[in-house]
């Protein structure tokens, strides 16, 4: 089964969604996309070009028009990939296209409507049906994770705290490639469970977003399924194959507007564009085949999809289009992108017996628990035999449930026996009270031990059963649509899909061969005929030349446009950088700046600067105890000496109340008269209060 060193190209299919009311109200009616389903061709008409301009034609592995069914796309283009994943290959399906063209519709669809269920629910069905129909010597373990990349941060959608924690980190190991550290993964035993996982993630995605459509068009969602399968090989040992499936719903491919935005918004737009333009660069570098360096490290998305693009995986890309004429430019860009991706070569191979297979760990843990349980049972059986004088038969290896029931019965009997013995001790009149107490205590302890023992066994059994139930064994009915008729129907559908695919491939080959061999087959009877034929061919080639010229012009224009955009971004970022420099140069003392610079190191994994862990900054001193501000030792001594009030940190003036009783002194006669006069003239209560108040001083 293992196909080492074989390479295969990325499969690219294109899907066009039906025209909707919005399209019709916004632009002239009628789509600009035509499809030839038999040949797998998309023909695009430029609504602004004169009618004489030739239309653009692109050929893909398959095309799906507005009337296509979800089921057709799945059977023809996705089913073979999922089968490979079940056989131990890595597989990736990603949906690429402008917002609103049906990426989410293709990947998820309408869950409740069996006709409109997308790739993901169909894949769930497929995986679990396959497991239930496989041979009973196969054991499976299915795990699912769900994450999204938003503003270049990876968020775990199955972790309830995902909103509050920092983004997850990417790591790489030689065996399983790039992976996300600490990503939650849920073991799923059935379609229902894996659907619940999906729902949970979808809800988590929606909670963080104020506008779900807006959010989903700016973030990439990745649903990861790992299927591990263990099967005894010819050498008698169990071999494990691990297939990893990435189901990716990318952010909208339209460029986020950068004109007129600044600061945070600019950075945000730059980050959103980053992953997609990095993806474009990776695809170009791979498709080109000449450039040695593939810039996987430029973004989180490309690093995560590293294996899927030019590595150990089988990949299907679904490019989605809208038929509306106002989106001509975007549609053309999508088609070009998809056309380039066709040339990427992958080297898929079966992942056999990887070291980090979880299934192996599970099997070992189950074996350990089983051994422990058997030991316990053996011990209790021994005790039983001692108690009953060998009255029990050795059927320990019989049905586990029987053994369990026997153990329960034994515990009950033993409890009854101990209870009876206790009664007997209580009733014994010849025994001393102390002796009675001691014996009763002992029996009590024995009962306690027995119960503890039973509890421990129960816990162990529960753990064992829980672990074992997570492993799915082939041949068991985990879903009930395994009846023969349905199976036949499915097989027929698969055959038809396979047939259609082959037919299309042959048609495409015939077309290419036709063009090549045309001249070889031609024999001319007369000069006139030859001239005619050659003129016809010349016309054809001339048209082709015009097409290619137009294409070159288009690509050049696009190149200039994106270059201008990049230059603009660069200018804005340089301006921001200058602003930061200005602040640093003018407001941060050089020695402080140097201190900070010395502590910084660059982490290439995370593409970020980090502070040295070892050189922790000294802690700021806490305020002097009892004082509001820190004060020097000298000042503290000075305060203690009471020498100089300037060292008092606060309350420099003593403003305590003077509590000495008021006293009177005899005044001058003349002064007294004055006072009386003023009192009689002005007897306002305020004045009185002022006087009284001053007295208290
Ligand atoms: P995207 O995820 O690319 O932004 P959606 O999947 O949300 O786009 O699709 C936008 C709308 O178009 C949805 O209402 C969806 O139901 C509809 N739609 C997309 N593709 C199809 C299709 N092939 N057939 C019918 N409706 C479709
Ligand atoms: Mg979407």
XYZ file of C-alpha atoms and ligand atoms in Angstrom:
725
model
C 0.000 0.000 0.000
C 2.812 2.322 0.843
C 3.777 4.352 -2.186
C 7.136 5.725 -1.375
C 8.573 8.493 -3.486
C 5.525 8.615 -5.739
C 4.391 12.107 -6.415
C 1.046 13.446 -7.445
C -0.230 16.897 -8.173
C -2.661 18.954 -6.146
C -6.194 18.357 -7.412
C -7.956 21.573 -8.193
C -11.698 21.801 -8.720
C -13.726 24.925 -9.351
C -17.266 25.596 -8.258
C -19.523 28.428 -9.277
C -22.472 29.393 -7.138
C -25.863 30.367 -8.591
C -26.663 34.008 -9.271
C -28.502 35.510 -6.348
C -30.838 38.458 -6.048
C -28.111 40.778 -4.852
C -25.996 40.086 -7.931
C -28.944 40.686 -10.195
C -29.899 43.959 -8.565
C -26.302 45.212 -8.560
C -25.232 44.541 -12.071
C -26.399 43.546 -15.497
C -28.153 40.219 -15.492
C -26.400 37.098 -16.660
C -23.235 35.528 -15.433
C -19.758 35.869 -16.831
C -18.801 32.280 -16.044
C -19.527 29.368 -18.339
C -18.578 25.830 -17.595
C -17.918 22.766 -19.672
C -18.536 19.967 -17.205
C -17.453 17.246 -19.612
C -14.053 18.789 -20.265
C -13.574 20.374 -16.877
C -13.235 23.854 -18.340
C -14.190 27.304 -17.108
C -14.770 29.992 -19.716
C -14.671 33.531 -18.413
C -16.036 36.515 -20.287
C -14.722 39.981 -19.577
C -17.809 42.218 -19.295
C -15.798 45.354 -20.089
C -13.957 44.014 -23.106
C -15.157 44.291 -26.712
C -16.923 41.227 -28.038
C -14.013 40.492 -30.357
C -11.648 39.783 -27.486
C -11.267 36.060 -26.989
C -12.669 34.593 -23.795
C -10.373 33.120 -21.200
C -10.412 29.360 -20.769
C -9.016 27.416 -17.848
C -8.938 23.649 -17.439
C -9.194 21.918 -14.062
C -9.565 18.421 -12.635
C -13.291 19.030 -12.354
C -15.714 21.920 -12.484
C -19.090 22.277 -10.783
C -21.650 24.728 -12.033
C -24.575 26.415 -10.310
C -26.713 23.289 -10.579
C -24.139 20.971 -9.045
C -25.097 18.895 -6.030
C -23.043 18.726 -2.858
C -23.108 14.963 -3.158
C -21.579 15.010 -6.670
C -18.687 17.139 -5.566
C -18.101 14.864 -2.602
C -18.290 11.581 -4.493
C -16.118 12.702 -7.360
C -13.515 14.880 -5.770
C -13.428 14.319 -2.025
C -14.274 10.659 -1.458
C -10.992 9.305 -2.888
C -9.090 11.661 -0.609
C -10.935 10.525 2.522
C -10.332 6.909 1.515
C -6.624 7.714 1.390
C -6.773 9.295 4.840
C -8.401 6.118 6.138
C -5.511 4.190 4.606
C -2.982 6.314 6.498
C -2.187 9.237 4.204
C -2.358 12.895 5.124
C -5.097 14.764 3.319
C -6.124 18.377 2.973
C -9.121 20.043 1.432
C -9.193 23.767 1.295
C -11.784 26.141 0.000
C -10.448 29.291 -1.605
C -12.399 32.195 -3.022
C -13.905 35.602 -2.566
C -16.295 36.167 0.358
C -19.817 35.092 -0.500
C -18.912 32.645 -3.246
C -19.728 29.494 -1.258
C -16.628 28.383 0.653
C -18.553 27.725 3.841
C -21.459 26.341 1.825
C -19.120 23.841 0.192
C -17.279 22.891 3.377
C -20.212 22.799 5.799
C -23.410 23.384 3.852
C -26.792 23.132 5.496
C -26.434 20.501 8.223
C -30.120 19.790 8.570
C -30.785 19.195 4.883
C -29.316 15.856 3.693
C -29.152 17.189 0.129
C -27.165 20.249 1.126
C -24.719 18.802 3.598
C -21.212 19.895 2.729
C -17.829 18.206 2.640
C -17.317 18.114 6.414
C -20.548 16.325 7.461
C -20.195 13.947 4.527
C -16.636 13.182 5.588
C -17.822 12.405 9.147
C -20.364 10.006 7.725
C -17.818 8.437 5.447
C -15.200 7.896 8.150
C -17.510 6.281 10.686
C -19.300 4.171 8.071
C -15.936 2.911 6.886
C -14.941 1.975 10.440
C -18.186 0.147 11.097
C -17.755 -1.876 7.927
C -14.118 -2.772 8.316
C -12.847 -6.095 9.593
C -13.078 -6.829 13.266
C -9.318 -7.157 13.750
C -8.920 -3.429 13.134
C -9.026 -0.932 15.954
C -9.538 2.763 15.352
C -9.067 5.943 17.314
C -10.570 9.136 15.905
C -9.623 12.558 17.235
C -10.763 16.027 16.245
C -9.390 19.533 16.794
C -10.689 22.872 15.636
C -8.729 26.078 15.363
C -8.837 29.400 13.634
C -6.156 31.820 12.549
C -7.192 35.399 13.085
C -4.765 38.306 12.769
C -1.869 35.849 12.643
C -2.827 34.318 15.993
C -3.849 30.711 16.396
C -6.916 30.221 18.578
C -8.104 26.919 19.933
C -11.863 26.816 19.352
C -12.387 23.809 21.635
C -10.802 25.518 24.610
C -13.425 27.558 26.487
C -10.754 30.035 27.560
C -9.531 30.608 24.025
C -10.591 34.222 23.980
C -8.618 35.209 27.027
C -5.372 33.339 26.476
C -2.581 34.218 24.080
C -2.421 32.554 20.706
C -1.008 29.030 20.472
C 2.475 28.335 19.186
C 3.604 26.284 16.233
C 6.195 23.585 16.644
C 7.825 21.198 14.262
C 9.024 17.659 14.619
C 10.594 15.535 11.946
C 7.982 12.805 12.139
C 4.621 14.516 12.194
C 5.696 17.821 10.660
C 4.381 21.142 11.878
C 1.867 20.985 14.689
C 0.161 23.339 17.140
C 1.408 23.040 20.691
C -1.219 22.459 23.418
C -4.086 22.206 20.954
C -7.152 20.522 22.440
C -8.083 17.295 20.740
C -11.260 15.349 21.463
C -11.556 11.603 21.011
C -14.789 10.940 19.110
C -16.632 7.636 19.076
C -19.485 8.437 16.761
C -20.818 10.866 14.197
C -22.873 12.501 16.913
C -19.827 13.166 19.055
C -17.741 14.627 16.276
C -20.678 16.812 15.223
C -20.897 18.090 18.768
C -17.214 18.990 18.652
C -17.805 20.869 15.412
C -20.795 22.733 16.887
C -18.859 23.649 19.983
C -16.107 25.162 17.851
C -18.553 26.978 15.603
C -20.200 28.512 18.647
C -16.855 29.568 20.098
C -16.079 31.165 16.759
C -19.305 33.110 16.732
C -19.055 34.262 20.362
C -15.849 36.221 19.840
C -17.190 37.960 16.774
C -19.466 40.945 16.643
C -20.370 40.284 13.065
C -20.030 36.630 12.149
C -19.873 37.146 8.389
C -17.279 39.825 8.731
C -15.265 37.676 11.135
C -15.404 34.514 9.034
C -14.332 36.429 5.970
C -11.216 37.580 7.805
C -10.195 34.384 9.578
C -9.121 30.929 8.476
C -10.900 27.963 10.081
C -9.151 24.582 10.245
C -10.914 21.424 11.370
C -8.418 18.614 11.924
C -9.300 14.931 12.117
C -6.747 12.266 12.993
C -7.677 8.663 12.254
C -5.385 6.044 13.745
C -5.897 2.442 12.725
C -4.207 -0.588 14.193
C -4.155 -3.913 12.400
C -2.123 -7.068 12.884
C 0.511 -7.353 10.174
C 1.961 -10.525 8.624
C 4.591 -10.530 11.371
C 1.845 -10.961 13.961
C 2.473 -7.551 15.519
C -0.016 -4.738 15.497
C 0.865 -1.955 13.069
C -0.546 1.516 13.329
C -1.342 3.827 10.454
C -2.132 7.446 11.055
C -4.105 9.560 8.596
C -4.502 13.272 9.227
C -7.215 15.235 7.520
C -7.248 19.047 7.386
C -10.517 20.665 6.406
C -9.805 24.312 5.744
C -12.227 27.167 5.145
C -9.981 30.086 4.210
C -10.652 33.773 4.718
C -12.143 35.647 1.773
C -9.520 36.050 -0.930
C -10.431 39.659 -1.754
C -7.758 42.123 -0.709
C -8.631 43.898 2.503
C -8.844 47.584 1.716
C -5.786 49.355 2.980
C -6.278 52.738 1.457
C -7.255 55.412 3.909
C -6.794 53.304 7.037
C -4.079 53.921 9.564
C -2.597 52.620 12.779
C -4.328 49.549 14.202
C -6.663 49.152 11.259
C -3.776 49.254 8.837
C -1.877 46.615 10.767
C -4.998 44.476 10.915
C -5.533 44.665 7.168
C -1.857 43.933 6.585
C -2.049 40.852 8.819
C -5.184 39.522 7.156
C -3.609 39.916 3.754
C -0.367 38.418 4.988
C -1.524 34.811 5.277
C -3.257 34.807 1.924
C -0.484 36.545 0.052
C 2.001 34.198 1.727
C -0.149 31.299 0.509
C -0.043 32.790 -2.978
C 3.734 33.137 -2.817
C 4.151 29.554 -1.634
C 1.923 28.306 -4.443
C 3.824 30.382 -7.002
C 7.208 29.214 -5.731
C 6.083 25.578 -5.810
C 4.331 25.795 -9.158
C 7.295 27.541 -10.695
C 9.558 24.739 -9.540
C 12.677 26.774 -10.233
C 13.032 28.842 -7.110
C 14.672 26.766 -4.420
C 13.276 28.693 -1.504
C 9.631 28.233 -0.586
C 8.546 30.901 1.903
C 6.504 28.673 4.227
C 7.711 30.615 7.239
C 6.119 33.851 6.146
C 2.783 33.111 7.826
C 1.078 30.783 10.271
C -1.258 29.436 7.630
C 1.491 28.429 5.211
C 3.457 26.784 7.993
C 0.440 24.747 9.055
C -0.266 23.753 5.461
C 3.412 23.081 4.722
C 2.843 19.353 4.288
C -0.270 19.891 2.218
C 1.570 22.052 -0.308
C 4.510 20.238 -1.797
C 4.927 17.768 1.053
C 3.598 14.565 2.511
C -0.111 14.908 1.764
C -2.792 14.550 -0.830
C -4.484 17.855 -1.438
C -7.711 19.003 -3.013
C -8.348 22.690 -3.557
C -11.880 23.858 -4.165
C -11.840 27.310 -5.723
C -15.220 29.014 -5.489
C -16.484 31.656 -7.908
C -19.422 33.978 -8.141
C -21.036 34.469 -11.553
C -21.662 38.205 -11.137
C -20.033 40.525 -13.647
C -19.065 43.162 -11.099
C -16.607 40.708 -9.541
C -14.806 39.921 -12.783
C -11.362 40.899 -11.485
C -11.643 38.824 -8.326
C -12.963 35.850 -10.278
C -10.073 36.046 -12.704
C -7.564 36.255 -9.838
C -9.129 33.198 -8.205
C -8.941 31.246 -11.459
C -5.295 32.175 -11.943
C -4.494 31.209 -8.385
C -6.233 27.867 -8.862
C -4.537 27.320 -12.203
C -1.142 27.804 -10.617
C -1.936 25.416 -7.748
C -2.493 22.597 -10.274
C 1.229 22.412 -10.891
C 2.194 21.699 -7.290
C 3.613 18.223 -6.797
C 3.135 16.438 -3.474
C 4.845 13.328 -2.181
C 2.220 11.540 -0.127
C 3.176 8.422 1.797
C 1.483 6.217 4.357
C 2.330 7.192 7.928
C 3.199 3.828 9.383
C 3.975 3.261 13.064
C 4.813 6.819 14.050
C 6.228 7.194 17.534
C 3.574 9.593 18.712
C 0.533 7.470 17.826
C -2.013 7.921 20.568
C -3.576 4.570 19.761
C -0.397 2.792 20.883
C -0.548 4.641 24.217
C -4.197 3.709 24.598
C -3.494 0.067 23.843
C -0.693 -0.022 26.380
C -2.761 1.692 29.049
C -5.669 -0.672 28.427
C -3.359 -3.671 28.676
C -1.977 -2.332 31.956
C -5.432 -1.759 33.434
C -6.524 -5.179 32.283
C -3.531 -6.803 33.974
C -4.286 -4.918 37.186
C -7.917 -5.968 37.100
C -7.057 -9.581 36.442
C -4.651 -9.533 39.335
C -7.321 -8.149 41.642
C -9.835 -10.728 40.509
C -7.344 -13.493 40.982
C -6.630 -12.286 44.513
C -10.277 -12.066 45.475
C -10.890 -15.465 43.962
C -8.136 -16.927 46.073
C -9.694 -15.427 49.168
C -13.060 -16.781 48.164
C -11.683 -20.237 47.701
C -10.036 -20.095 51.090
C -13.297 -19.011 52.669
C -15.478 -21.558 50.898
C -13.120 -24.489 50.945
C -12.635 -24.643 47.209
C -16.310 -24.563 46.377
C -15.913 -22.341 43.280
C -14.927 -23.400 39.852
C -12.145 -21.727 37.944
C -14.045 -19.951 35.241
C -12.230 -16.661 35.666
C -11.497 -16.328 32.002
C -15.195 -16.609 31.192
C -17.440 -13.674 30.552
C -16.183 -10.547 32.227
C -19.641 -9.551 33.334
C -20.092 -12.930 35.025
C -16.854 -12.501 36.903
C -17.903 -9.054 37.978
C -21.252 -10.308 39.189
C -19.587 -13.121 41.079
C -17.284 -10.633 42.732
C -20.260 -8.529 43.776
C -22.054 -11.575 45.163
C -18.948 -12.540 47.020
C -18.675 -9.119 48.617
C -22.317 -9.289 49.692
C -21.907 -12.746 51.175
C -18.743 -11.707 52.948
C -20.484 -8.653 54.394
C -23.337 -10.825 55.645
C -20.874 -13.238 57.196
C -19.014 -10.452 58.985
C -22.313 -8.993 60.182
C -23.335 -12.373 61.567
C -20.006 -12.791 63.313
C -20.425 -9.360 64.834
C -23.859 -10.320 66.113
C -22.408 -13.507 67.591
C -19.689 -11.556 69.394
C -22.255 -9.118 70.759
C -24.423 -12.001 71.966
C -21.569 -13.896 73.605
C -22.081 -13.574 77.339
C -18.891 -15.231 78.421
C -16.659 -12.723 76.741
C -15.165 -9.751 78.488
C -16.480 -6.344 77.389
C -12.969 -5.227 76.355
C -12.373 -8.340 74.358
C -15.748 -7.863 72.697
C -14.893 -4.291 71.778
C -11.581 -5.330 70.278
C -13.081 -8.135 68.211
C -15.925 -5.914 67.023
C -13.407 -3.229 66.035
C -11.445 -5.791 64.084
C -14.497 -6.999 62.221
C -15.438 -3.395 61.509
C -12.003 -2.795 60.033
C -12.243 -5.915 57.913
C -15.543 -4.706 56.523
C -14.034 -1.314 55.772
C -11.132 -2.965 53.949
C -13.511 -5.084 51.955
C -15.505 -2.062 50.875
C -12.394 -0.112 49.965
C -11.143 -3.020 47.940
C -14.432 -3.248 46.114
C -14.478 0.466 45.415
C -10.963 0.361 44.017
C -11.910 -2.522 41.741
C -15.001 -0.671 40.603
C -12.978 2.426 39.808
C -10.438 0.410 37.906
C -13.168 -1.353 35.951
C -14.822 1.951 35.103
C -11.525 3.430 33.916
C -10.786 0.322 31.883
C -14.188 0.394 30.268
C -13.966 4.110 29.524
C -10.582 3.684 27.867
C -11.681 0.691 25.887
C -14.878 2.313 24.707
C -12.843 5.046 23.037
C -11.315 2.567 20.670
C -13.601 1.725 17.798
C -13.500 -1.828 16.610
C -14.268 -2.644 13.007
C -17.271 -4.772 12.163
C -19.500 -3.361 14.883
C -22.649 -1.504 14.051
C -21.964 1.992 15.249
C -24.384 3.348 12.735
C -27.395 1.590 11.444
C -27.296 2.231 7.721
C -25.144 -0.687 6.908
C -27.790 -2.713 5.187
C -26.804 -4.345 1.971
C -28.982 -2.321 -0.355
C -27.612 0.945 0.838
C -24.098 -0.384 0.561
C -24.731 -1.423 -3.027
C -26.206 1.957 -3.847
C -23.209 3.733 -2.437
C -20.828 1.539 -4.350
C -22.687 2.191 -7.573
C -22.514 5.913 -6.945
C -18.809 5.675 -6.327
C -18.339 3.740 -9.525
C -20.235 6.343 -11.492
C -18.176 9.127 -9.939
C -14.996 7.258 -10.757
C -16.206 6.733 -14.315
C -17.021 10.416 -14.799
C -13.623 11.367 -13.516
C -11.834 8.989 -15.834
C -13.940 10.089 -18.783
C -13.019 13.687 -18.159
C -9.357 12.874 -17.882
C -9.463 11.020 -21.203
C -11.340 13.877 -22.864
C -8.725 16.327 -21.662
C -5.927 14.129 -22.927
C -7.615 13.680 -26.290
C -7.906 17.429 -26.636
C -4.215 17.946 -25.967
C -3.204 15.145 -28.287
C -5.459 16.447 -31.018
C -3.641 19.719 -31.091
C -0.257 18.100 -31.120
C -0.867 15.478 -33.743
C -2.938 17.555 -36.095
C -0.045 18.461 -38.298
C 1.376 14.960 -38.361
C -1.778 13.415 -39.708
C -2.315 15.962 -42.406
C -1.406 14.995 -45.914
C -2.175 17.390 -48.635
C -3.374 16.490 -52.065
C -2.960 19.883 -53.612
C -1.124 23.084 -52.955
C -4.422 24.915 -52.621
C -5.533 22.551 -49.874
C -2.264 22.955 -48.085
C -2.563 26.726 -48.174
C -6.067 26.525 -46.789
C -5.110 24.205 -43.990
C -2.075 26.236 -43.064
C -4.061 29.460 -43.110
C -6.586 27.877 -40.796
C -3.843 26.783 -38.480
C -2.193 30.164 -38.654
C -5.465 31.804 -37.667
C -5.805 29.440 -34.764
C -2.285 30.049 -33.618
C -2.703 33.772 -34.082
C -5.755 33.724 -31.845
C -3.775 31.795 -29.286
C -0.969 34.328 -29.517
C -3.434 37.150 -28.942
C -4.780 35.318 -25.925
C -1.352 34.907 -24.476
C -0.461 38.523 -25.199
C -3.580 39.665 -23.409
C -2.722 37.351 -20.566
C 0.774 38.817 -20.305
C -0.699 42.300 -20.259
C -3.139 41.259 -17.543
C -0.464 39.679 -15.414
C 1.739 42.733 -15.826
C -1.084 45.025 -14.803
C -1.789 42.892 -11.785
C 1.864 42.867 -10.895
C 2.051 46.650 -11.088
C -1.084 46.960 -8.999
C 0.130 44.691 -6.244
C 3.529 46.356 -6.323
C 1.935 49.745 -5.859
C -0.068 48.400 -2.986
C 2.999 46.927 -1.353
C 4.867 50.167 -1.784
C 2.034 52.038 -0.188
C 2.021 49.651 2.774
C 5.764 50.000 3.034
C 5.520 53.781 3.046
C 2.919 53.752 5.754
C 4.873 51.305 7.862
C 8.064 53.343 7.423
C 6.202 56.428 8.561
C 5.048 54.618 11.657
C 8.559 53.351 12.299
C 9.949 56.870 12.050
C 7.387 58.036 14.545
C 8.451 55.334 17.023
C 12.117 56.197 16.474
C 11.391 59.815 17.180
C 9.838 58.927 20.513
C 12.657 56.559 21.430
C 15.435 58.971 20.484
C 13.921 61.913 22.276
C 12.257 60.489 25.336
C 14.186 57.384 26.368
C 17.655 57.928 27.887
C 20.325 56.118 25.826
C 21.521 53.997 28.745
C 17.955 52.768 29.390
C 17.548 52.005 25.700
C 20.798 50.016 25.714
C 19.703 48.075 28.768
C 16.499 47.098 27.031
C 18.277 46.259 23.759
C 20.721 43.981 25.563
C 17.900 41.997 27.050
C 16.116 41.337 23.759
C 16.553 38.268 21.588
C 14.781 37.289 18.412
C 12.698 34.107 18.438
C 12.580 32.862 14.841
C 9.955 30.218 15.720
C 7.499 32.854 16.766
C 8.867 35.607 14.566
C 8.966 37.935 17.547
C 11.361 39.717 19.867
C 11.461 38.397 23.400
C 12.921 39.518 26.729
C 15.623 37.319 28.253
C 14.080 35.101 30.878
C 17.248 34.912 33.017
C 17.830 38.643 33.278
C 14.774 39.646 35.189
C 14.500 43.359 35.821
C 15.123 44.301 39.438
C 11.926 44.869 41.328
C 10.991 48.417 42.066
C 11.471 49.250 45.761
C 8.247 49.337 47.698
C 7.395 52.525 49.524
C 9.049 52.964 52.918
C 6.775 51.352 55.437
C 4.474 53.846 57.032
C 5.342 56.559 54.532
C 3.704 57.506 51.338
C 6.945 57.930 49.443
C 10.267 56.109 49.654
C 12.783 58.070 51.736
C 16.514 57.837 52.267
C 18.224 56.286 55.216
C 19.705 59.679 56.192
C 16.262 61.254 56.248
C 14.941 58.406 58.352
C 17.667 58.912 60.950
C 17.064 62.644 60.904
C 13.375 62.098 61.542
C 14.128 59.772 64.442
C 16.367 62.413 65.929
C 13.599 64.959 65.475
C 16.280 67.381 64.375
C 15.035 69.125 61.341
C 11.498 69.352 60.132
C 12.586 69.376 56.489
C 13.204 65.631 56.679
C 9.682 64.882 57.680
C 8.209 63.158 54.703
C 4.758 64.474 55.287
C 2.740 66.537 57.682
C 5.541 69.015 57.941
C 3.448 71.387 60.056
C 1.952 70.035 63.199
C -1.670 70.905 63.000
C -2.974 69.275 66.118
C -5.896 70.770 67.944
C -4.993 73.030 70.837
C -7.181 71.665 73.598
C -6.254 74.146 76.380
C -9.387 75.808 77.831
C -10.036 79.390 76.678
C -8.959 82.074 79.129
C -9.759 85.779 79.482
C -7.534 88.740 79.987
C -8.603 92.251 80.941
C -8.562 94.606 78.027
C -7.940 98.256 77.767
C -11.022 100.339 78.492
C -10.894 102.135 75.194
C -10.529 98.920 73.314
C -13.507 97.462 75.142
C -15.673 100.376 74.157
C -14.649 99.975 70.557
C -15.563 96.374 70.619
C -18.971 97.046 72.147
C -19.688 99.585 69.508
C -18.846 97.330 66.645
C -20.858 94.563 68.231
C -23.943 96.690 68.434
C -23.478 97.903 64.904
C -22.901 94.605 63.336
C -24.512 91.714 65.117
C -24.617 89.322 62.145
C -24.367 85.641 63.144
C -21.410 85.089 60.844
C -19.273 87.549 62.673
C -20.181 85.954 65.951
C -19.207 82.557 64.634
C -15.897 83.853 63.379
C -15.091 85.274 66.770
C -16.142 82.151 68.569
C -14.168 80.046 66.224
C -11.056 82.093 66.727
C -11.481 81.587 70.398
C -11.071 77.901 70.107
C -7.621 78.422 68.714
P -18.287 32.252 1.799
O -18.091 31.269 2.907
O -17.398 31.981 0.627
O -18.159 33.656 2.249
P -20.972 31.288 1.824
O -20.694 29.831 1.818
O -21.357 31.879 3.117
O -19.763 32.093 1.225
O -22.069 31.538 0.709
C -22.778 32.730 0.549
C -24.231 32.452 0.205
O -24.358 31.795 -1.032
C -24.894 31.563 1.235
O -26.161 32.068 1.488
C -24.985 30.217 0.545
O -26.105 29.498 0.982
C -25.082 30.585 -0.911
N -24.444 29.581 -1.779
C -23.122 29.456 -1.962
N -22.846 28.450 -2.827
C -24.015 27.922 -3.183
C -24.395 26.843 -4.059
N -23.476 26.119 -4.719
N -25.708 26.582 -4.189
C -26.616 27.307 -3.521
N -26.341 28.325 -2.698
C -25.054 28.644 -2.519
Mg -17.512 31.676 4.911
